[in-house]
Amino acid sequence: MTMGRNHAARGRFARLRRCAATICAVVSLSLLTAGCFDRQELEQQAFVTSIAIDKAPDGMVDCTFRIALPVNTAGGSSSTGKDPQAGTTPVTYRARSITEAMALANTSVERVLTFTHLTSVLIGEDLAREGISQQLQPLVRYREFRRTVMLAIAKGKARDFLLSDQPMLERSPARMADALVQVGDSSGLIPGDRLHDFLTALENPHEDPVASLVAVNAAVQQDPQGKSGIQGDNVSYDAGSIRRAGGNPVEWAGTAVFQGDKLVGYLNARETILLQLLRGRLRRTKLEFPDPQDPTKTVGLILRRERSPQYDIRLSDPLRVTVRVPLDVDLTSTEVKTDYTLPGNREYLERQLTHMMEQEMEALLIKLERQYRADVVPISRQGRPKFATYQQFAAYRWEEKLPDAQYQVQPDLHIRRFGVQFGPVQNRAGNLPAGNISAESSGNAVQR
């Protein structure tokens, strides 16, 4: 009996010894594998939020970095004593590549540059026209660059955009690019494509990429307070020449169109809205059209996407492309006395608006495919189901067929709502709104 107790005690001691040895081994391994010898505190890093790349002489590039100041969360201010939300003055370095400029930056920036918080990449117009695939290589391979950053093309120098940028609401430069993408998604004034979208279109056969268009408004830059008023007597949708006074000297409106990796042309803000509708990427936007009863007055609309656009592509000679764009419409403003809530008037207005939008969309497709020879919709992707194999699709000569193709756009507009006031405004004299549009007027109006 005594021998049995001793044997049991030795067994418990052996198990305790094995358990202690296991704990010691785990602790030793944790000490060997975990460590903070290579850590970097916030005060040791310089967070780059924006990069501007411009063409320089002799095949070099000028890289401009906008650096944010890290915030001390305990004290609520930056370690430098400056406004923690404001970025530093952009600094520019001339080098043979972006990678070399990143290395040269630490010759004057006293902290290690970090690109994990990069939100936007701007490329100057001159460099974009020569091709940007070489400049995009470091953005794809370098681990700290994310493919979700916003890519934009600046009219003139990209550096001038960063130097002139004075946000009205956003104090943080890191949030500026995210705000612009959100504005593009909700209004359609810019495509809002990110670096990933650009690279995907560049790598896919027969497709061409687009990028958001930004510019400096010279009139606003010269008169920041807007004391001299608005210059010009017409409406402009072009970036850099929007008719306005005061505010941020820079503006974002329109699309930069690429053929491959080379910039070939621009679309203004109104054309960009139509392009986004054709691409099926815009859910809601605002547009105005001339009133069919009086072209000097306008009709304000809110357009909502009912369904994605439907493409019918016939591989004939010439190629035939038919696009149906179903849209749900809110009538938000009218300047004439015609009561468009009446069924006959509403149908007449729908036909006229459909005709005007059809003309604009067809003109846009012809401009893209024949003038720029760039498939940015892309129509070729919509025709992929026509081929049995990927090899057949890749071998099809879309670049030769699309410029000579016949295009027909069929916007399908349905006016469903009329705002918070059902009928037009009446004046004090008691003038009633006009009734049904006469058959003669309606018939003449719908003729093409």
GROMACS .gro file of N, CA, C and O in nm, residues 20 55 78 115 130 252 263 279 316 320 369 377-378 396 409 414:
model
   64
   20ALA      N    1   0.558   2.234  -1.591
   20ALA     CA    2   0.648   2.348  -1.569
   20ALA      C    3   0.744   2.367  -1.687
   20ALA      O    4   0.773   2.479  -1.728
   55LYS      N    5   0.565   6.636  -6.489
   55LYS     CA    6   0.675   6.616  -6.582
   55LYS      C    7   0.788   6.714  -6.553
   55LYS      O    8   0.765   6.831  -6.523
   78SER      N    9  -0.061   6.878  -3.197
   78SER     CA   10   0.052   6.811  -3.256
   78SER      C   11   0.177   6.841  -3.176
   78SER      O   12   0.185   6.937  -3.100
  115PHE      N   13   0.351   5.591  -4.610
  115PHE     CA   14   0.247   5.608  -4.711
  115PHE      C   15   0.124   5.524  -4.681
  115PHE      O   16   0.038   5.506  -4.769
  130GLU      N   17   0.187   6.191  -7.202
  130GLU     CA   18   0.298   6.107  -7.248
  130GLU      C   19   0.282   5.961  -7.206
  130GLU      O   20   0.347   5.874  -7.261
  252TRP      N   21  -1.321   7.050  -5.880
  252TRP     CA   22  -1.319   6.917  -5.940
  252TRP      C   23  -1.447   6.902  -6.021
  252TRP      O   24  -1.559   6.910  -5.970
  263LEU      N   25  -0.335   6.021  -7.179
  263LEU     CA   26  -0.448   6.112  -7.177
  263LEU      C   27  -0.476   6.162  -7.319
  263LEU      O   28  -0.386   6.211  -7.387
  279ARG      N   29  -2.270   5.414  -6.775
  279ARG     CA   30  -2.192   5.309  -6.709
  279ARG      C   31  -2.272   5.239  -6.598
  279ARG      O   32  -2.229   5.135  -6.547
  316SER      N   33  -2.238   4.292  -8.634
  316SER     CA   34  -2.257   4.302  -8.778
  316SER      C   35  -2.151   4.396  -8.835
  316SER      O   36  -2.059   4.439  -8.765
  320ARG      N   37  -2.354   4.737  -8.444
  320ARG     CA   38  -2.473   4.810  -8.399
  320ARG      C   39  -2.483   4.800  -8.248
  320ARG      O   40  -2.482   4.691  -8.192
  369GLU      N   41  -1.594   5.736  -7.885
  369GLU     CA   42  -1.551   5.626  -7.971
  369GLU      C   43  -1.487   5.672  -8.101
  369GLU      O   44  -1.396   5.606  -8.152
  377VAL      N   45  -1.675   5.316  -7.152
  377VAL     CA   46  -1.804   5.281  -7.092
  377VAL      C   47  -1.795   5.155  -7.005
  377VAL      O   48  -1.844   5.160  -6.889
  378PRO      N   49  -1.735   5.043  -7.044
  378PRO     CA   50  -1.685   5.007  -7.177
  378PRO      C   51  -1.789   4.922  -7.250
  378PRO      O   52  -1.849   4.833  -7.194
  396TYR      N   53  -1.119   3.968  -8.102
  396TYR     CA   54  -1.211   4.051  -8.182
  396TYR      C   55  -1.155   4.193  -8.192
  396TYR      O   56  -1.107   4.251  -8.094
  409VAL      N   57  -2.920   5.536  -7.847
  409VAL     CA   58  -2.947   5.538  -7.704
  409VAL      C   59  -3.096   5.562  -7.683
  409VAL      O   60  -3.155   5.651  -7.746
  414HIS      N   61  -3.946   5.827  -6.681
  414HIS     CA   62  -4.080   5.821  -6.624
  414HIS      C   63  -4.089   5.925  -6.513
  414HIS      O   64  -4.024   5.913  -6.409
   0.00000   0.00000   0.00000
